[in-house]
PDB file of C-alpha atoms and ligand atoms in Angstrom:
ATOM      1  CA  MET A   1     203.457 117.683 120.907  1.00 40.00           C
ATOM      2  CA  ALA A   2     203.916 120.002 119.179  1.00 45.00           C
ATOM      3  CA  SER A   3     206.080 122.936 119.718  1.00 54.00           C
ATOM      4  CA  ALA A   4     204.316 126.617 119.560  1.00 54.00           C
ATOM      5  CA  TYR A   5     207.052 127.159 117.332  1.00 54.00           C
ATOM      6  CA  ASN A   6     205.561 124.661 114.794  1.00 55.00           C
ATOM      7  CA  GLN A   7     202.085 125.809 115.987  1.00 55.00           C
ATOM      8  CA  LEU A   8     202.816 128.773 114.407  1.00 59.00           C
ATOM      9  CA  LEU A   9     203.914 127.742 111.520  1.00 60.00           C
ATOM     10  CA  ASP A  10     201.373 125.136 110.864  1.00 57.00           C
ATOM     11  CA  ALA A  11     198.621 127.715 111.272  1.00 57.00           C
ATOM     12  CA  THR A  12     201.177 130.690 109.196  1.00 60.00           C
ATOM     13  CA  ILE A  13     201.169 127.732 106.884  1.00 58.00           C
ATOM     14  CA  ARG A  14     196.623 126.558 106.341  1.00 55.00           C
ATOM     15  CA  HIS A  15     196.422 130.765 106.569  1.00 57.00           C
ATOM     16  CA  LEU A  16     198.499 130.464 103.066  1.00 60.00           C
ATOM     17  CA  GLU A  17     196.541 127.893 101.616  1.00 58.00           C
ATOM     18  CA  ASP A  18     193.568 129.029 101.978  1.00 52.00           C
ATOM     19  CA  LEU A  19     195.002 132.207 100.668  1.00 55.00           C
ATOM     20  CA  LYS A  20     196.220 129.954  97.634  1.00 57.00           C
ATOM     21  CA  SER A  21     192.951 128.506  96.781  1.00 50.00           C
ATOM     22  CA  ARG A  22     191.692 131.624  96.287  1.00 52.00           C
ATOM     23  CA  GLY A  23     193.685 133.326  93.838  1.00 53.00           C
ATOM     24  CA  ALA A  24     196.094 135.095  95.828  1.00 61.00           C
ATOM     25  CA  CYS A  25     199.737 135.321  93.908  1.00 57.00           C
ATOM     26  CA  HIS A  26     200.908 138.014  96.823  1.00 58.00           C
ATOM     27  CA  VAL A  27     200.780 138.098 100.440  1.00 62.00           C
ATOM     28  CA  ALA A  28     200.833 141.853 102.363  1.00 60.00           C
ATOM     29  CA  VAL A  29     203.285 142.261 105.536  1.00 59.00           C
ATOM     30  CA  ALA A  30     204.079 145.369 107.226  1.00 55.00           C
ATOM     31  CA  PRO A  31     208.346 145.633 107.925  1.00 52.00           C
ATOM     32  CA  GLU A  32     207.272 145.112 111.530  1.00 53.00           C
ATOM     33  CA  THR A  33     205.905 142.126 111.321  1.00 54.00           C
ATOM     34  CA  LEU A  34     208.790 141.201 108.479  1.00 51.00           C
ATOM     35  CA  ARG A  35     211.651 142.536 110.648  1.00 51.00           C
ATOM     36  CA  ALA A  36     210.009 140.769 113.865  1.00 54.00           C
ATOM     37  CA  LEU A  37     209.459 137.449 111.749  1.00 54.00           C
ATOM     38  CA  ALA A  38     213.068 138.151 110.639  1.00 52.00           C
ATOM     39  CA  GLN A  39     213.875 137.669 114.972  1.00 52.00           C
ATOM     40  CA  THR A  40     211.896 134.926 115.349  1.00 50.00           C
ATOM     41  CA  THR A  41     213.487 132.183 118.074  1.00 47.00           C
ATOM     42  CA  ARG A  42     213.801 128.343 116.284  1.00 43.00           C
ATOM     43  CA  PRO A  43     212.274 125.331 118.145  1.00 42.00           C
ATOM     44  CA  ALA A  44     215.928 124.843 119.899  1.00 42.00           C
ATOM     45  CA  GLU A  45     216.076 128.173 120.596  1.00 39.00           C
ATOM     46  CA  VAL A  46     212.582 128.567 122.760  1.00 38.00           C
ATOM     47  CA  PRO A  47     212.208 128.451 126.684  1.00 40.00           C
ATOM     48  CA  THR A  48     211.838 126.402 128.611  1.00 40.00           C
ATOM     49  CA  PRO A  49     209.111 126.525 131.377  1.00 40.00           C
ATOM     50  CA  PRO A  50     211.476 125.172 134.844  1.00 43.00           C
ATOM     51  CA  SER A  51     210.435 122.202 136.385  1.00 42.00           C
ATOM     52  CA  ASP A  52     210.145 123.943 139.320  1.00 45.00           C
ATOM     53  CA  GLU A  53     207.607 126.174 139.062  1.00 42.00           C
ATOM     54  CA  PRO A  54     204.619 126.652 141.480  1.00 44.00           C
ATOM     55  CA  ALA A  55     201.809 125.363 140.388  1.00 50.00           C
ATOM     56  CA  ALA A  56     199.382 128.163 141.814  1.00 59.00           C
ATOM     57  CA  ARG A  57     200.468 131.884 139.904  1.00 66.00           C
ATOM     58  CA  PRO A  58     198.767 134.254 140.985  1.00 79.00           C
ATOM     59  CA  TYR A  59     197.878 137.424 138.868  1.00 81.00           C
ATOM     60  CA  GLN A  60     200.440 138.959 136.808  1.00 78.00           C
ATOM     61  CA  LYS A  61     199.724 141.939 134.613  1.00 72.00           C
ATOM     62  CA  THR A  62     202.254 141.608 131.853  1.00 62.00           C
ATOM     63  CA  THR A  63     203.546 138.203 131.403  1.00 52.00           C
ATOM     64  CA  PRO A  64     205.515 137.748 128.060  1.00 49.00           C
ATOM     65  CA  GLY A  65     205.487 134.553 127.057  1.00 45.00           C
ATOM     66  CA  HIS A  66     203.168 132.901 130.109  1.00 43.00           C
ATOM     67  CA  ALA A  67     202.874 128.858 129.207  1.00 40.00           C
ATOM     68  CA  ALA A  68     198.854 127.981 127.999  1.00 38.00           C
ATOM     69  CA  GLU A  69     197.586 125.839 130.539  1.00 40.00           C
ATOM     70  CA  GLN A  70     196.245 123.483 127.939  1.00 39.00           C
ATOM     71  CA  THR A  71     195.310 125.481 124.679  1.00 37.00           C
ATOM     72  CA  SER A  72     196.082 124.980 121.559  1.00 37.00           C
ATOM     73  CA  LEU A  73     196.186 125.794 117.597  1.00 38.00           C
ATOM     74  CA  LEU A  74     194.908 123.149 116.669  1.00 37.00           C
ATOM     75  CA  ALA A  75     192.190 121.716 119.795  1.00 42.00           C
ATOM     76  CA  LEU A  76     188.591 121.786 119.051  1.00 46.00           C
ATOM     77  CA  PRO A  77     185.969 123.613 121.462  1.00 48.00           C
ATOM     78  CA  GLY A  78     186.233 121.683 124.158  1.00 50.00           C
ATOM     79  CA  GLU A  79     188.385 119.271 123.726  1.00 49.00           C
ATOM     80  CA  THR A  80     191.474 119.220 126.416  1.00 48.00           C
ATOM     81  CA  VAL A  81     195.068 119.003 125.705  1.00 48.00           C
ATOM     82  CA  PRO A  82     198.378 119.105 126.916  1.00 51.00           C
ATOM     83  CA  ALA A  83     199.728 122.799 128.564  1.00 62.00           C
ATOM     84  CA  ALA A  84     202.028 124.336 125.533  1.00 72.00           C
ATOM     85  CA  ALA A  85     205.453 125.353 125.535  1.00 80.00           C
ATOM     86  CA  PRO A  86     205.268 129.171 126.262  1.00 84.00           C
ATOM     87  CA  LEU A  87     205.894 131.809 123.274  1.00 89.00           C
ATOM     88  CA  ASP A  88     208.426 133.579 122.032  1.00 95.00           C
ATOM     89  CA  PRO A  89     207.889 136.643 122.597  1.00 96.00           C
ATOM     90  CA  GLN A  90     209.148 138.180 119.277  1.00 96.00           C
ATOM     91  CA  ALA A  91     206.568 135.193 117.239  1.00 97.00           C
ATOM     92  CA  LYS A  92     204.513 135.895 119.320  1.00 98.00           C
ATOM     93  CA  ALA A  93     204.060 138.908 118.766  1.00 98.00           C
ATOM     94  CA  ALA A  94     204.992 138.632 115.209  1.00 98.00           C
ATOM     95  CA  ALA A  95     201.777 136.270 114.640  1.00 98.00           C
ATOM     96  CA  PHE A  96     199.357 138.576 115.956  1.00 98.00           C
ATOM     97  CA  ALA A  97     200.144 141.326 114.186  1.00 98.00           C
ATOM     98  CA  ALA A  98     199.918 139.340 110.523  1.00 98.00           C
ATOM     99  CA  LEU A  99     196.794 137.910 112.542  1.00 98.00           C
ATOM    100  CA  ARG A 100     194.802 141.498 113.178  1.00 98.00           C
ATOM    101  CA  GLU A 101     196.066 142.709 109.062  1.00 98.00           C
ATOM    102  CA  ARG A 102     194.828 138.963 108.192  1.00 98.00           C
ATOM    103  CA  ALA A 103     190.789 140.149 109.488  1.00 98.00           C
ATOM    104  CA  LEU A 104     191.979 144.309 108.995  1.00 98.00           C
ATOM    105  CA  ALA A 105     191.320 143.371 105.572  1.00 98.00           C
ATOM    106  CA  CYS A 106     189.107 140.472 105.463  1.00 98.00           C
ATOM    107  CA  VAL A 107     186.001 140.693 102.870  1.00 98.00           C
ATOM    108  CA  LYS A 108     184.796 137.593 103.935  1.00 98.00           C
ATOM    109  CA  CYS A 109     181.609 138.384 104.570  1.00 98.00           C
ATOM    110  CA  ALA A 110     181.205 141.063 101.456  1.00 98.00           C
ATOM    111  CA  HIS A 111     177.621 143.031 103.350  1.00 97.00           C
ATOM    112  CA  LEU A 112     179.970 143.463 106.553  1.00 98.00           C
ATOM    113  CA  ALA A 113     182.688 144.222 104.652  1.00 98.00           C
ATOM    114  CA  SER A 114     181.505 146.940 103.268  1.00 97.00           C
ATOM    115  CA  SER A 115     179.173 148.296 105.352  1.00 96.00           C
ATOM    116  CA  ARG A 116     181.750 148.355 108.298  1.00 97.00           C
ATOM    117  CA  LYS A 117     183.943 152.002 108.711  1.00 97.00           C
ATOM    118  CA  ASN A 118     186.102 150.236 110.743  1.00 98.00           C
ATOM    119  CA  VAL A 119     187.476 146.660 111.736  1.00 98.00           C
ATOM    120  CA  ALA A 120     187.595 145.886 115.689  1.00 98.00           C
ATOM    121  CA  PHE A 121     189.573 143.338 116.269  1.00 98.00           C
ATOM    122  CA  GLY A 122     189.866 143.827 119.371  1.00 98.00           C
ATOM    123  CA  VAL A 123     192.320 145.908 122.324  1.00 98.00           C
ATOM    124  CA  GLY A 124     194.047 145.606 125.253  1.00 98.00           C
ATOM    125  CA  SER A 125     197.784 143.270 126.370  1.00 98.00           C
ATOM    126  CA  ILE A 126     198.608 140.349 124.090  1.00 98.00           C
ATOM    127  CA  ASP A 127     200.371 139.109 127.578  1.00 98.00           C
ATOM    128  CA  ALA A 128     197.085 139.754 129.946  1.00 98.00           C
ATOM    129  CA  GLN A 129     195.996 136.561 131.949  1.00 98.00           C
ATOM    130  CA  LEU A 130     192.627 138.042 131.997  1.00 98.00           C
ATOM    131  CA  MET A 131     190.113 137.454 128.101  1.00 98.00           C
ATOM    132  CA  PHE A 132     187.609 139.288 127.075  1.00 99.00           C
ATOM    133  CA  VAL A 133     185.206 138.479 124.970  1.00 99.00           C
ATOM    134  CA  GLY A 134     181.520 139.641 124.274  1.00 98.00           C
ATOM    135  CA  GLU A 135     179.017 139.713 121.014  1.00 98.00           C
ATOM    136  CA  ALA A 136     179.952 142.444 117.916  1.00 98.00           C
ATOM    137  CA  PRO A 137     181.059 145.824 117.687  1.00 98.00           C
ATOM    138  CA  GLY A 138     178.082 148.609 117.766  1.00 97.00           C
ATOM    139  CA  ALA A 139     178.060 151.272 116.140  1.00 96.00           C
ATOM    140  CA  ASP A 140     180.759 153.363 118.524  1.00 97.00           C
ATOM    141  CA  GLU A 141     183.111 150.072 118.362  1.00 98.00           C
ATOM    142  CA  ASP A 142     182.402 150.803 114.375  1.00 97.00           C
ATOM    143  CA  GLU A 143     183.470 154.383 114.340  1.00 97.00           C
ATOM    144  CA  GLN A 144     186.221 153.849 116.428  1.00 98.00           C
ATOM    145  CA  GLY A 145     188.068 150.010 115.487  1.00 98.00           C
ATOM    146  CA  GLU A 146     187.641 149.644 119.104  1.00 98.00           C
ATOM    147  CA  PRO A 147     185.814 146.850 121.115  1.00 98.00           C
ATOM    148  CA  PHE A 148     183.653 147.603 124.012  1.00 98.00           C
ATOM    149  CA  VAL A 149     184.084 151.546 123.639  1.00 98.00           C
ATOM    150  CA  GLY A 150     180.440 152.979 123.510  1.00 98.00           C
ATOM    151  CA  LYS A 151     177.328 152.606 126.685  1.00 98.00           C
ATOM    152  CA  ALA A 152     178.182 148.948 127.221  1.00 98.00           C
ATOM    153  CA  GLY A 153     181.826 149.473 126.992  1.00 98.00           C
ATOM    154  CA  GLN A 154     182.692 152.212 129.323  1.00 98.00           C
ATOM    155  CA  LEU A 155     180.318 149.935 132.383  1.00 98.00           C
ATOM    156  CA  LEU A 156     182.195 146.936 131.106  1.00 98.00           C
ATOM    157  CA  THR A 157     186.092 149.636 132.387  1.00 98.00           C
ATOM    158  CA  LYS A 158     184.782 150.497 135.025  1.00 98.00           C
ATOM    159  CA  ILE A 159     183.988 146.896 135.850  1.00 98.00           C
ATOM    160  CA  ILE A 160     187.670 145.771 134.980  1.00 98.00           C
ATOM    161  CA  GLN A 161     188.821 149.070 136.553  1.00 98.00           C
ATOM    162  CA  ALA A 162     186.502 147.904 140.126  1.00 98.00           C
ATOM    163  CA  THR A 163     188.729 144.478 140.114  1.00 98.00           C
ATOM    164  CA  GLY A 164     192.203 147.269 141.118  1.00 98.00           C
ATOM    165  CA  LEU A 165     192.953 145.859 136.250  1.00 98.00           C
ATOM    166  CA  SER A 166     192.867 148.397 133.254  1.00 98.00           C
ATOM    167  CA  ARG A 167     191.781 147.872 130.239  1.00 98.00           C
ATOM    168  CA  ALA A 168     195.167 147.381 129.305  1.00 98.00           C
ATOM    169  CA  ASP A 169     196.000 144.899 132.256  1.00 98.00           C
ATOM    170  CA  VAL A 170     193.195 142.583 129.762  1.00 98.00           C
ATOM    171  CA  TYR A 171     192.198 141.457 126.464  1.00 98.00           C
ATOM    172  CA  ILE A 172     189.087 142.860 124.996  1.00 99.00           C
ATOM    173  CA  ALA A 173     187.678 141.114 122.229  1.00 98.00           C
ATOM    174  CA  ASN A 174     184.439 139.633 119.613  1.00 98.00           C
ATOM    175  CA  ILE A 175     182.917 137.506 118.536  1.00 98.00           C
ATOM    176  CA  LEU A 176     182.525 138.999 115.584  1.00 98.00           C
ATOM    177  CA  LYS A 177     184.718 141.431 114.004  1.00 98.00           C
ATOM    178  CA  CYS A 178     182.961 143.841 112.130  1.00 98.00           C
ATOM    179  CA  ARG A 179     179.501 145.585 113.190  1.00 98.00           C
ATOM    180  CA  PRO A 180     176.597 144.157 112.310  1.00 97.00           C
ATOM    181  CA  ASP A 181     174.428 145.375 109.713  1.00 94.00           C
ATOM    182  CA  THR A 182     171.189 146.921 109.341  1.00 91.00           C
ATOM    183  CA  PRO A 183     170.382 147.740 106.723  1.00 89.00           C
ATOM    184  CA  GLY A 184     166.973 150.694 106.828  1.00 83.00           C
ATOM    185  CA  GLN A 185     167.745 151.212 109.721  1.00 84.00           C
ATOM    186  CA  THR A 186     169.458 154.150 110.627  1.00 75.00           C
ATOM    187  CA  ALA A 187     169.467 152.953 115.091  1.00 79.00           C
ATOM    188  CA  GLY A 188     169.898 149.956 116.232  1.00 83.00           C
ATOM    189  CA  ASN A 189     171.888 147.034 116.297  1.00 89.00           C
ATOM    190  CA  ARG A 190     171.414 142.376 115.525  1.00 95.00           C
ATOM    191  CA  LYS A 191     172.545 139.581 117.108  1.00 96.00           C
ATOM    192  CA  PRO A 192     175.647 138.494 114.268  1.00 98.00           C
ATOM    193  CA  THR A 193     174.021 135.371 112.503  1.00 98.00           C
ATOM    194  CA  SER A 194     175.920 132.255 112.403  1.00 97.00           C
ATOM    195  CA  ASP A 195     176.978 132.129 109.644  1.00 98.00           C
ATOM    196  CA  GLU A 196     178.447 135.357 110.252  1.00 98.00           C
ATOM    197  CA  MET A 197     179.646 133.952 113.502  1.00 98.00           C
ATOM    198  CA  ALA A 198     180.995 130.436 112.487  1.00 98.00           C
ATOM    199  CA  THR A 199     182.834 133.103 109.684  1.00 98.00           C
ATOM    200  CA  CYS A 200     184.338 135.367 112.195  1.00 98.00           C
ATOM    201  CA  ILE A 201     185.539 133.174 114.588  1.00 98.00           C
ATOM    202  CA  PRO A 202     188.112 131.191 113.531  1.00 98.00           C
ATOM    203  CA  TYR A 203     190.072 134.688 114.310  1.00 98.00           C
ATOM    204  CA  LEU A 204     188.932 135.047 116.934  1.00 98.00           C
ATOM    205  CA  HIS A 205     190.594 130.965 118.136  1.00 98.00           C
ATOM    206  CA  GLU A 206     193.668 132.837 117.078  1.00 98.00           C
ATOM    207  CA  GLN A 207     193.725 135.747 119.551  1.00 98.00           C
ATOM    208  CA  ILE A 208     193.019 133.308 122.070  1.00 98.00           C
ATOM    209  CA  ASP A 209     195.905 130.430 120.868  1.00 97.00           C
ATOM    210  CA  LEU A 210     198.171 133.237 120.892  1.00 98.00           C
ATOM    211  CA  ILE A 211     197.142 135.274 124.651  1.00 98.00           C
ATOM    212  CA  ARG A 212     196.830 132.488 126.244  1.00 98.00           C
ATOM    213  CA  PRO A 213     195.056 134.142 129.569  1.00 98.00           C
ATOM    214  CA  ARG A 214     193.709 131.887 132.565  1.00 98.00           C
ATOM    215  CA  VAL A 215     190.877 133.031 132.617  1.00 98.00           C
ATOM    216  CA  ILE A 216     187.953 134.140 129.949  1.00 98.00           C
ATOM    217  CA  VAL A 217     185.420 135.809 130.423  1.00 99.00           C
ATOM    218  CA  ALA A 218     182.091 135.537 128.024  1.00 98.00           C
ATOM    219  CA  LEU A 219     180.186 138.178 128.186  1.00 98.00           C
ATOM    220  CA  GLY A 220     176.571 137.470 127.250  1.00 98.00           C
ATOM    221  CA  ALA A 221     174.778 134.987 126.004  1.00 98.00           C
ATOM    222  CA  THR A 222     175.937 135.075 122.067  1.00 98.00           C
ATOM    223  CA  ALA A 223     179.555 134.880 123.303  1.00 98.00           C
ATOM    224  CA  VAL A 224     178.974 131.678 125.237  1.00 98.00           C
ATOM    225  CA  GLU A 225     177.358 130.524 122.043  1.00 98.00           C
ATOM    226  CA  GLY A 226     180.270 131.251 119.639  1.00 98.00           C
ATOM    227  CA  LEU A 227     183.031 129.684 122.327  1.00 98.00           C
ATOM    228  CA  LEU A 228     180.788 127.211 123.198  1.00 97.00           C
ATOM    229  CA  GLY A 229     178.072 125.699 121.195  1.00 96.00           C
ATOM    230  CA  LYS A 230     174.429 126.256 122.090  1.00 93.00           C
ATOM    231  CA  THR A 231     173.615 125.372 125.535  1.00 90.00           C
ATOM    232  CA  LEU A 232     171.286 126.983 127.952  1.00 94.00           C
ATOM    233  CA  GLY A 233     170.266 130.317 128.478  1.00 95.00           C
ATOM    234  CA  ILE A 234     173.041 133.621 129.934  1.00 97.00           C
ATOM    235  CA  THR A 235     170.319 133.033 133.274  1.00 97.00           C
ATOM    236  CA  LYS A 236     171.479 129.361 134.041  1.00 97.00           C
ATOM    237  CA  LEU A 237     174.185 129.668 132.524  1.00 98.00           C
ATOM    238  CA  ARG A 238     176.468 132.452 134.197  1.00 98.00           C
ATOM    239  CA  GLY A 239     178.485 132.078 137.660  1.00 98.00           C
ATOM    240  CA  THR A 240     178.799 129.169 136.788  1.00 98.00           C
ATOM    241  CA  TRP A 241     182.477 127.988 135.639  1.00 98.00           C
ATOM    242  CA  LYS A 242     182.602 126.800 131.670  1.00 98.00           C
ATOM    243  CA  THR A 243     185.953 125.439 129.916  1.00 98.00           C
ATOM    244  CA  TYR A 244     187.324 126.673 126.822  1.00 97.00           C
ATOM    245  CA  ARG A 245     189.426 124.630 125.478  1.00 95.00           C
ATOM    246  CA  GLY A 246     191.093 123.241 128.961  1.00 95.00           C
ATOM    247  CA  THR A 247     190.345 128.265 130.374  1.00 98.00           C
ATOM    248  CA  PRO A 248     188.047 128.121 132.593  1.00 98.00           C
ATOM    249  CA  LEU A 249     185.749 130.102 130.589  1.00 98.00           C
ATOM    250  CA  MET A 250     183.337 132.607 132.966  1.00 98.00           C
ATOM    251  CA  PRO A 251     180.067 132.893 131.685  1.00 98.00           C
ATOM    252  CA  THR A 252     178.084 137.318 132.945  1.00 98.00           C
ATOM    253  CA  TYR A 253     175.330 138.421 131.752  1.00 98.00           C
ATOM    254  CA  HIS A 254     176.062 141.251 129.046  1.00 98.00           C
ATOM    255  CA  PRO A 255     177.215 144.937 130.644  1.00 98.00           C
ATOM    256  CA  ALA A 256     173.798 145.961 127.727  1.00 98.00           C
ATOM    257  CA  TYR A 257     171.279 144.156 130.119  1.00 98.00           C
ATOM    258  CA  LEU A 258     172.706 146.158 132.415  1.00 98.00           C
ATOM    259  CA  LEU A 259     171.983 148.821 130.588  1.00 98.00           C
ATOM    260  CA  ARG A 260     169.274 147.352 129.896  1.00 97.00           C
ATOM    261  CA  ASN A 261     167.585 146.199 133.565  1.00 97.00           C
ATOM    262  CA  GLN A 262     169.461 148.968 136.403  1.00 95.00           C
ATOM    263  CA  ALA A 263     167.809 146.116 139.548  1.00 96.00           C
ATOM    264  CA  MET A 264     170.771 146.209 141.835  1.00 95.00           C
ATOM    265  CA  SER A 265     170.522 142.128 142.500  1.00 95.00           C
ATOM    266  CA  GLU A 266     171.736 142.324 138.375  1.00 97.00           C
ATOM    267  CA  LYS A 267     174.924 143.742 138.786  1.00 97.00           C
ATOM    268  CA  ARG A 268     175.480 142.195 142.258  1.00 97.00           C
ATOM    269  CA  LYS A 269     175.422 138.569 139.817  1.00 97.00           C
ATOM    270  CA  VAL A 270     178.522 139.886 137.767  1.00 98.00           C
ATOM    271  CA  TRP A 271     180.357 141.099 140.741  1.00 98.00           C
ATOM    272  CA  GLU A 272     180.130 137.898 141.978  1.00 98.00           C
ATOM    273  CA  ASP A 273     181.145 136.103 138.482  1.00 98.00           C
ATOM    274  CA  MET A 274     184.219 138.780 138.616  1.00 98.00           C
ATOM    275  CA  LEU A 275     185.220 137.634 142.714  1.00 98.00           C
ATOM    276  CA  ALA A 276     184.897 134.254 141.648  1.00 98.00           C
ATOM    277  CA  VAL A 277     187.343 135.291 138.507  1.00 98.00           C
ATOM    278  CA  MET A 278     189.175 137.387 140.465  1.00 98.00           C
ATOM    279  CA  GLU A 279     189.551 134.718 143.024  1.00 98.00           C
ATOM    280  CA  LYS A 280     190.667 132.096 140.304  1.00 98.00           C
ATOM    281  CA  LEU A 281     193.307 134.620 139.015  1.00 98.00           C
ATOM    282  CA  GLU A 282     194.754 134.961 142.882  1.00 98.00           C
ATOM    283  CA  MET A 283     194.268 137.933 142.916  1.00 98.00           C
ATOM    284  CA  PRO A 284     193.853 140.907 146.031  1.00 98.00           C
ATOM    285  CA  ILE A 285     190.535 141.060 146.660  1.00 98.00           C
ATOM    286  CA  SER A 286     189.596 143.935 149.675  1.00 98.00           C
ATOM    287  CA  GLU A 287     186.738 143.741 152.432  1.00 97.00           C
ATOM    288  CA  LYS A 288     185.638 146.617 149.604  1.00 97.00           C
ATOM    289  CA  GLN A 289     185.179 144.643 147.075  1.00 97.00           C
ATOM    290  CA  ARG A 290     184.000 141.601 148.166  1.00 97.00           C
ATOM    291  CA  ASN A 291     181.234 143.999 150.592  1.00 95.00           C
ATOM    292  CA  TYR A 292     180.596 145.865 146.653  1.00 91.00           C
ATOM    293  CA  PHE A 293     176.643 144.615 146.453  1.00 84.00           C
ATOM    294  CA  LEU A 294     176.421 142.790 150.407  1.00 76.00           C
ATOM    295  CA  LYS A 295     172.882 144.770 150.665  1.00 59.00           C
ATOM    296  CA  ALA A 296     171.934 144.773 147.304  1.00 51.00           C
TER     297      ALA A 296
HETATM  298  N1  LIG B 301     178.648 144.852 122.432  1.00 51.61           N
HETATM  299  C1  LIG B 301     179.872 144.637 122.294  1.00 51.61           C
HETATM  300  O1  LIG B 301     179.115 142.491 122.757  1.00 51.61           O
HETATM  301  N2  LIG B 301     180.995 144.309 122.144  1.00 51.61           N
HETATM  302  C2  LIG B 301     180.949 145.327 121.339  1.00 51.61           C
HETATM  303  O2  LIG B 301     182.573 145.369 121.124  1.00 51.61           O
HETATM  304  C3  LIG B 301     180.289 146.275 122.192  1.00 51.61           C
HETATM  305  C4  LIG B 301     178.814 146.505 122.525  1.00 51.61           C
END
């Protein structure tokens, strides 16, 4: 089985070869990334988990270097692979910073690179056990370079807080890192195209491979499609556990849907999905939390 160190090395080599094949002669690396790479733990020094580690791991807000359940940089969506060794925290931070730099400089979708104000790469803890994945940045996210900061984002923040966590305890990202352009329109968003999703998804795969969340929440149909491929509609999928490369994935409604459809019954469904997520993560659930929407 490839070690975490070798997986990172493979991913870095693949990226450099890709750059070279596209004519790049130099790579820009920030001084702090270089410093962190210089301190990277060698394979022989990578700590191994104690053999008597209990199977159940209740939610801890940050778990630097926690072992993946079954994810791998090299696995295909849906593929289950053996648990990987824990990542060295400094190597992980350096790899994440390098990934972010690549995404921020990305011009693979020329039309989006020229229309965007900012790349909304992702936000939160890179050691999060819980990760939320949405569709793509909207106007507010494009303006601020951060996912889920507009109206739908404010509702997502409330949902996260209702579980007892904060945005800083989880990680939030999108299928697309750039706002889908809307030429000729002054307002509104559009769904990402299949080509845009296919071009951008490797960044999300790498984010997940490095963060190794214990649970992923896919917000809406596009997030599910990006992570699992085209399956059933979100109405059929939500509330049912799926698996993304060995990691439990809960599809639920996008918060923008809840803003459009104010019915209490729909909010309650999303909350039920979050209760299932909290149970999976062995988070404490109070009576008040259990009964939030009981009368809806
Ligand atoms: N909708 C999304 O899917 N993502 C965002 O970041 C904002 C709105």
